[in-house]
Amino acid sequence: MHFDSARFFRDVDQRRQDAGLSWRQLGKELQISASTFSRMSQGKRPDVDTFLNLLGWLGVPADTYLLGAERPARSSPDTITQVLALLRSDASLDPSAADAIEDIVRVAYRRLGGAN
């Protein structure tokens, strides 16, 4: 089993960009040093505390970044539930806007082959 550090860093970077944050701002928000991000950009693995901190920020399970082993079955929420939970946690949306987007997501998900 191996840790996919490249994918992990790409996902952190993409989420950072989506949030409109600089590396410095993200580091300050999560109390992670700039040198840690620099090392990660060079393919180095974060320490366990940093990894867990970033996983929490990304909102994904740790096994998302494991390679070379079958993933155990999880009783985690399905895709649509996870997406809608993220939507509901977005402080920039008022509840009526979140409701409207939820309706759109549910219809699109059903139409394009998902469940729920």
GROMACS .gro file of N, CA and C in nm:
model
  348
    1MET      N    1   0.086  -0.117   0.000
    1MET     CA    2   0.000   0.000   0.000
    1MET      C    3   0.091   0.124   0.000
    2HIS      N    4   0.055   0.223  -0.081
    2HIS     CA    5   0.136   0.345  -0.093
    2HIS      C    6   0.047   0.469  -0.085
    3PHE      N    7   0.105   0.575  -0.035
    3PHE     CA    8   0.038   0.704  -0.025
    3PHE      C    9   0.060   0.781  -0.155
    4ASP      N   10  -0.046   0.829  -0.217
    4ASP     CA   11  -0.038   0.906  -0.341
    4ASP      C   12  -0.019   1.054  -0.306
    5SER      N   13   0.104   1.091  -0.275
    5SER     CA   14   0.133   1.227  -0.232
    5SER      C   15   0.108   1.330  -0.343
    6ALA      N   16   0.130   1.290  -0.467
    6ALA     CA   17   0.108   1.383  -0.579
    6ALA      C   18  -0.041   1.419  -0.590
    7ARG      N   19  -0.125   1.318  -0.582
    7ARG     CA   20  -0.270   1.343  -0.591
    7ARG      C   21  -0.317   1.425  -0.470
    8PHE      N   22  -0.265   1.391  -0.354
    8PHE     CA   23  -0.302   1.464  -0.233
    8PHE      C   24  -0.268   1.612  -0.248
    9PHE      N   25  -0.147   1.642  -0.293
    9PHE     CA   26  -0.107   1.781  -0.310
    9PHE      C   27  -0.193   1.849  -0.417
   10ARG      N   28  -0.221   1.780  -0.528
   10ARG     CA   29  -0.305   1.839  -0.632
   10ARG      C   30  -0.444   1.873  -0.578
   11ASP      N   31  -0.500   1.784  -0.498
   11ASP     CA   32  -0.633   1.810  -0.442
   11ASP      C   33  -0.631   1.928  -0.345
   12VAL      N   34  -0.528   1.935  -0.263
   12VAL     CA   35  -0.515   2.049  -0.170
   12VAL      C   36  -0.501   2.178  -0.250
   13ASP      N   37  -0.416   2.175  -0.352
   13ASP     CA   38  -0.394   2.294  -0.434
   13ASP      C   39  -0.522   2.336  -0.505
   14GLN      N   40  -0.596   2.240  -0.560
   14GLN     CA   41  -0.720   2.273  -0.631
   14GLN      C   42  -0.822   2.334  -0.535
   15ARG      N   43  -0.837   2.275  -0.419
   15ARG     CA   44  -0.932   2.327  -0.319
   15ARG      C   45  -0.890   2.467  -0.274
   16ARG      N   46  -0.758   2.487  -0.256
   16ARG     CA   47  -0.705   2.618  -0.218
   16ARG      C   48  -0.741   2.722  -0.323
   17GLN      N   49  -0.719   2.688  -0.449
   17GLN     CA   50  -0.752   2.780  -0.558
   17GLN      C   51  -0.901   2.807  -0.564
   18ASP      N   52  -0.982   2.702  -0.549
   18ASP     CA   53  -1.128   2.718  -0.551
   18ASP      C   54  -1.174   2.811  -0.439
   19ALA      N   55  -1.105   2.806  -0.326
   19ALA     CA   56  -1.140   2.891  -0.212
   19ALA      C   57  -1.082   3.032  -0.225
   20GLY      N   58  -1.001   3.053  -0.328
   20GLY     CA   59  -0.942   3.186  -0.349
   20GLY      C   60  -0.837   3.221  -0.245
   21LEU      N   61  -0.765   3.120  -0.196
   21LEU     CA   62  -0.666   3.143  -0.092
   21LEU      C   63  -0.525   3.131  -0.148
   22SER      N   64  -0.434   3.210  -0.095
   22SER     CA   65  -0.293   3.192  -0.125
   22SER      C   66  -0.241   3.082  -0.032
   23TRP      N   67  -0.122   3.031  -0.062
   23TRP     CA   68  -0.064   2.931   0.028
   23TRP      C   69  -0.044   2.991   0.167
   24ARG      N   70  -0.005   3.115   0.172
   24ARG     CA   71   0.017   3.182   0.301
   24ARG      C   72  -0.114   3.189   0.380
   25GLN      N   73  -0.222   3.227   0.312
   25GLN     CA   74  -0.352   3.236   0.379
   25GLN      C   75  -0.399   3.099   0.428
   26LEU      N   76  -0.382   2.997   0.345
   26LEU     CA   77  -0.422   2.863   0.385
   26LEU      C   78  -0.340   2.817   0.505
   27GLY      N   79  -0.209   2.841   0.500
   27GLY     CA   80  -0.123   2.804   0.610
   27GLY      C   81  -0.164   2.871   0.740
   28LYS      N   82  -0.199   2.998   0.730
   28LYS     CA   83  -0.241   3.071   0.850
   28LYS      C   84  -0.373   3.014   0.903
   29GLU      N   85  -0.467   2.987   0.812
   29GLU     CA   86  -0.597   2.933   0.851
   29GLU      C   87  -0.584   2.798   0.921
   30LEU      N   88  -0.495   2.712   0.869
   30LEU     CA   89  -0.481   2.576   0.920
   30LEU      C   90  -0.361   2.557   1.013
   31GLN      N   91  -0.287   2.664   1.035
   31GLN     CA   92  -0.166   2.660   1.118
   31GLN      C   93  -0.065   2.558   1.064
   32ILE      N   94  -0.037   2.573   0.933
   32ILE     CA   95   0.062   2.490   0.865
   32ILE      C   96   0.165   2.583   0.804
   33SER      N   97   0.293   2.550   0.820
   33SER     CA   98   0.399   2.639   0.771
   33SER      C   99   0.409   2.636   0.619
   34ALA      N  100   0.457   2.747   0.565
   34ALA     CA  101   0.477   2.757   0.421
   34ALA      C  102   0.578   2.653   0.373
   35SER      N  103   0.678   2.623   0.456
   35SER     CA  104   0.779   2.525   0.416
   35SER      C  105   0.717   2.385   0.401
   36THR      N  106   0.613   2.356   0.477
   36THR     CA  107   0.544   2.228   0.463
   36THR      C  108   0.481   2.216   0.325
   37PHE      N  109   0.414   2.322   0.282
   37PHE     CA  110   0.353   2.321   0.148
   37PHE      C  111   0.461   2.311   0.041
   38SER      N  112   0.571   2.378   0.062
   38SER     CA  113   0.681   2.372  -0.034
   38SER      C  114   0.735   2.230  -0.046
   39ARG      N  115   0.754   2.164   0.067
   39ARG     CA  116   0.802   2.025   0.065
   39ARG      C  117   0.700   1.934  -0.004
   40MET      N  118   0.573   1.956   0.025
   40MET     CA  119   0.468   1.875  -0.038
   40MET      C  120   0.467   1.894  -0.189
   41SER      N  121   0.493   2.016  -0.235
   41SER     CA  122   0.495   2.043  -0.379
   41SER      C  123   0.609   1.969  -0.448
   42GLN      N  124   0.709   1.930  -0.370
   42GLN     CA  125   0.824   1.856  -0.423
   42GLN      C  126   0.807   1.705  -0.406
   43GLY      N  127   0.686   1.663  -0.369
   43GLY     CA  128   0.657   1.521  -0.358
   43GLY      C  129   0.682   1.461  -0.222
   44LYS      N  130   0.718   1.542  -0.125
   44LYS     CA  131   0.740   1.492   0.011
   44LYS      C  132   0.606   1.473   0.080
   45ARG      N  133   0.602   1.377   0.171
   45ARG     CA  134   0.480   1.348   0.246
   45ARG      C  135   0.467   1.444   0.365
   46PRO      N  136   0.345   1.485   0.393
   46PRO     CA  137   0.325   1.567   0.513
   46PRO      C  138   0.335   1.478   0.638
   47ASP      N  139   0.361   1.541   0.753
   47ASP     CA  140   0.358   1.463   0.876
   47ASP      C  141   0.213   1.426   0.907
   48VAL      N  142   0.193   1.337   1.000
   48VAL     CA  143   0.060   1.284   1.028
   48VAL      C  144  -0.037   1.395   1.070
   49ASP      N  145   0.006   1.485   1.157
   49ASP     CA  146  -0.084   1.591   1.203
   49ASP      C  147  -0.126   1.682   1.087
   50THR      N  148  -0.031   1.715   1.001
   50THR     CA  149  -0.063   1.798   0.884
   50THR      C  150  -0.158   1.724   0.790
   51PHE      N  151  -0.130   1.596   0.767
   51PHE     CA  152  -0.215   1.514   0.682
   51PHE      C  153  -0.359   1.512   0.734
   52LEU      N  154  -0.375   1.487   0.863
   52LEU     CA  155  -0.509   1.483   0.921
   52LEU      C  156  -0.578   1.619   0.915
   53ASN      N  157  -0.501   1.724   0.940
   53ASN     CA  158  -0.554   1.860   0.932
   53ASN      C  159  -0.606   1.889   0.791
   54LEU      N  160  -0.526   1.856   0.690
   54LEU     CA  161  -0.564   1.880   0.552
   54LEU      C  162  -0.679   1.789   0.507
   55LEU      N  163  -0.681   1.665   0.555
   55LEU     CA  164  -0.794   1.577   0.523
   55LEU      C  165  -0.924   1.636   0.575
   56GLY      N  166  -0.920   1.687   0.698
   56GLY     CA  167  -1.038   1.750   0.755
   56GLY      C  168  -1.083   1.868   0.672
   57TRP      N  169  -0.987   1.947   0.626
   57TRP     CA  170  -1.018   2.064   0.544
   57TRP      C  171  -1.074   2.023   0.408
   58LEU      N  172  -1.018   1.916   0.351
   58LEU     CA  173  -1.068   1.865   0.223
   58LEU      C  174  -1.203   1.796   0.239
   59GLY      N  175  -1.225   1.737   0.355
   59GLY     CA  176  -1.350   1.666   0.380
   59GLY      C  177  -1.358   1.531   0.312
   60VAL      N  178  -1.245   1.463   0.302
   60VAL     CA  179  -1.241   1.331   0.238
   60VAL      C  180  -1.176   1.230   0.332
   61PRO      N  181  -1.205   1.101   0.314
   61PRO     CA  182  -1.141   0.999   0.397
   61PRO      C  183  -0.995   0.976   0.356
   62ALA      N  184  -0.915   0.931   0.449
   62ALA     CA  185  -0.772   0.909   0.424
   62ALA      C  186  -0.748   0.808   0.314
   63ASP      N  187  -0.833   0.706   0.302
   63ASP     CA  188  -0.806   0.603   0.201
   63ASP      C  189  -0.824   0.652   0.058
   64THR      N  190  -0.871   0.775   0.043
   64THR     CA  191  -0.878   0.836  -0.091
   64THR      C  192  -0.740   0.839  -0.156
   65TYR      N  193  -0.636   0.847  -0.073
   65TYR     CA  194  -0.500   0.865  -0.123
   65TYR      C  195  -0.412   0.742  -0.107
   66LEU      N  196  -0.474   0.626  -0.087
   66LEU     CA  197  -0.399   0.502  -0.075
   66LEU      C  198  -0.401   0.427  -0.207
   67LEU      N  199  -0.287   0.376  -0.247
   67LEU     CA  200  -0.272   0.300  -0.371
   67LEU      C  201  -0.224   0.159  -0.338
   68GLY      N  202  -0.260   0.065  -0.422
   68GLY     CA  203  -0.203  -0.068  -0.412
   68GLY      C  204  -0.273  -0.162  -0.317
   69ALA      N  205  -0.389  -0.125  -0.271
   69ALA     CA  206  -0.464  -0.215  -0.184
   69ALA      C  207  -0.612  -0.194  -0.210
   70GLU      N  208  -0.688  -0.300  -0.196
   70GLU     CA  209  -0.831  -0.285  -0.211
   70GLU      C  210  -0.884  -0.205  -0.094
   71ARG      N  211  -0.973  -0.117  -0.126
   71ARG     CA  212  -1.032  -0.035  -0.020
   71ARG      C  213  -1.142  -0.114   0.048
   72PRO      N  214  -1.143  -0.106   0.181
   72PRO     CA  215  -1.251  -0.176   0.252
   72PRO      C  216  -1.384  -0.109   0.225
   73ALA      N  217  -1.491  -0.187   0.230
   73ALA     CA  218  -1.624  -0.131   0.214
   73ALA      C  219  -1.650  -0.035   0.330
   74ARG      N  220  -1.707   0.080   0.298
   74ARG     CA  221  -1.736   0.179   0.401
   74ARG      C  222  -1.885   0.199   0.407
   75SER      N  223  -1.927   0.245   0.520
   75SER     CA  224  -2.067   0.282   0.534
   75SER      C  225  -2.079   0.434   0.527
   76SER      N  226  -1.998   0.495   0.441
   76SER     CA  227  -2.002   0.640   0.428
   76SER      C  228  -2.122   0.681   0.343
   77PRO      N  229  -2.159   0.808   0.353
   77PRO     CA  230  -2.272   0.856   0.273
   77PRO      C  231  -2.243   0.842   0.124
   78ASP      N  232  -2.350   0.828   0.045
   78ASP     CA  233  -2.333   0.820  -0.099
   78ASP      C  234  -2.288   0.956  -0.154
   79THR      N  235  -2.256   0.958  -0.281
   79THR     CA  236  -2.202   1.078  -0.345
   79THR      C  237  -2.292   1.199  -0.329
   80ILE      N  238  -2.418   1.183  -0.360
   80ILE     CA  239  -2.511   1.297  -0.357
   80ILE      C  240  -2.523   1.351  -0.215
   81THR      N  241  -2.523   1.265  -0.116
   81THR     CA  242  -2.531   1.308   0.023
   81THR      C  243  -2.408   1.390   0.060
   82GLN      N  244  -2.291   1.344   0.017
   82GLN     CA  245  -2.168   1.417   0.046
   82GLN      C  246  -2.167   1.554  -0.022
   83VAL      N  247  -2.209   1.557  -0.148
   83VAL     CA  248  -2.212   1.684  -0.222
   83VAL      C  249  -2.308   1.781  -0.153
   84LEU      N  250  -2.425   1.733  -0.117
   84LEU     CA  251  -2.524   1.821  -0.055
   84LEU      C  252  -2.480   1.867   0.084
   85ALA      N  253  -2.408   1.782   0.156
   85ALA     CA  254  -2.355   1.824   0.287
   85ALA      C  255  -2.255   1.937   0.270
   86LEU      N  256  -2.170   1.927   0.169
   86LEU     CA  257  -2.075   2.035   0.142
   86LEU      C  258  -2.149   2.163   0.103
   87LEU      N  259  -2.250   2.148   0.022
   87LEU     CA  260  -2.330   2.262  -0.020
   87LEU      C  261  -2.393   2.332   0.101
   88ARG      N  262  -2.451   2.253   0.189
   88ARG     CA  263  -2.516   2.309   0.308
   88ARG      C  264  -2.417   2.376   0.402
   89SER      N  265  -2.291   2.332   0.400
   89SER     CA  266  -2.192   2.390   0.491
   89SER      C  267  -2.127   2.517   0.436
   90ASP      N  268  -2.163   2.555   0.313
   90ASP     CA  269  -2.105   2.674   0.251
   90ASP      C  270  -2.167   2.799   0.312
   91ALA      N  271  -2.090   2.869   0.393
   91ALA     CA  272  -2.139   2.987   0.464
   91ALA      C  273  -2.173   3.103   0.370
   92SER      N  274  -2.124   3.097   0.246
   92SER     CA  275  -2.152   3.206   0.153
   92SER      C  276  -2.290   3.196   0.088
   93LEU      N  277  -2.360   3.084   0.110
   93LEU     CA  278  -2.493   3.066   0.053
   93LEU      C  279  -2.600   3.083   0.161
   94ASP      N  280  -2.703   3.159   0.128
   94ASP     CA  281  -2.814   3.162   0.223
   94ASP      C  282  -2.897   3.035   0.202
   95PRO      N  283  -2.978   2.997   0.300
   95PRO     CA  284  -3.051   2.869   0.291
   95PRO      C  285  -3.138   2.855   0.167
   96SER      N  286  -3.201   2.962   0.120
   96SER     CA  287  -3.287   2.949   0.002
   96SER      C  288  -3.203   2.923  -0.123
   97ALA      N  289  -3.085   2.984  -0.132
   97ALA     CA  290  -2.997   2.958  -0.245
   97ALA      C  291  -2.947   2.814  -0.241
   98ALA      N  292  -2.913   2.765  -0.121
   98ALA     CA  293  -2.869   2.627  -0.106
   98ALA      C  294  -2.980   2.531  -0.147
   99ASP      N  295  -3.105   2.563  -0.110
   99ASP     CA  296  -3.219   2.479  -0.149
   99ASP      C  297  -3.232   2.473  -0.301
  100ALA      N  298  -3.220   2.588  -0.366
  100ALA     CA  299  -3.234   2.593  -0.512
  100ALA      C  300  -3.123   2.512  -0.580
  101ILE      N  301  -3.000   2.527  -0.531
  101ILE     CA  302  -2.888   2.452  -0.590
  101ILE      C  303  -2.905   2.303  -0.563
  102GLU      N  304  -2.954   2.269  -0.444
  102GLU     CA  305  -2.979   2.128  -0.412
  102GLU      C  306  -3.077   2.067  -0.510
  103ASP      N  307  -3.185   2.139  -0.541
  103ASP     CA  308  -3.282   2.088  -0.637
  103ASP      C  309  -3.217   2.062  -0.772
  104ILE      N  310  -3.136   2.155  -0.817
  104ILE     CA  311  -3.068   2.142  -0.947
  104ILE      C  312  -2.975   2.021  -0.945
  105VAL      N  313  -2.898   2.007  -0.838
  105VAL     CA  314  -2.802   1.896  -0.828
  105VAL      C  315  -2.876   1.762  -0.828
  106ARG      N  316  -2.983   1.752  -0.751
  106ARG     CA  317  -3.058   1.626  -0.745
  106ARG      C  318  -3.114   1.588  -0.882
  107VAL      N  319  -3.174   1.684  -0.953
  107VAL     CA  320  -3.230   1.656  -1.085
  107VAL      C  321  -3.120   1.615  -1.182
  108ALA      N  322  -3.009   1.689  -1.184
  108ALA     CA  323  -2.900   1.659  -1.275
  108ALA      C  324  -2.839   1.522  -1.243
  109TYR      N  325  -2.823   1.492  -1.115
  109TYR     CA  326  -2.765   1.364  -1.075
  109TYR      C  327  -2.853   1.247  -1.118
  110ARG      N  328  -2.983   1.260  -1.096
  110ARG     CA  329  -3.076   1.154  -1.140
  110ARG      C  330  -3.074   1.140  -1.292
  111ARG      N  331  -3.079   1.251  -1.361
  111ARG     CA  332  -3.086   1.253  -1.508
  111ARG      C  333  -2.962   1.190  -1.571
  112LEU      N  334  -2.847   1.211  -1.507
  112LEU     CA  335  -2.721   1.164  -1.566
  112LEU      C  336  -2.677   1.028  -1.511
  113GLY      N  337  -2.766   0.960  -1.442
  113GLY     CA  338  -2.737   0.822  -1.406
  113GLY      C  339  -2.709   0.793  -1.261
  114GLY      N  340  -2.714   0.893  -1.174
  114GLY     CA  341  -2.691   0.869  -1.032
  114GLY      C  342  -2.817   0.819  -0.965
  115ALA      N  343  -2.807   0.795  -0.838
  115ALA     CA  344  -2.922   0.751  -0.758
  115ALA      C  345  -2.974   0.867  -0.676
  116ASN      N  346  -3.073   0.840  -0.593
  116ASN     CA  347  -3.138   0.938  -0.503
  116ASN      C  348  -3.234   1.020  -0.582
   0.00000   0.00000   0.00000
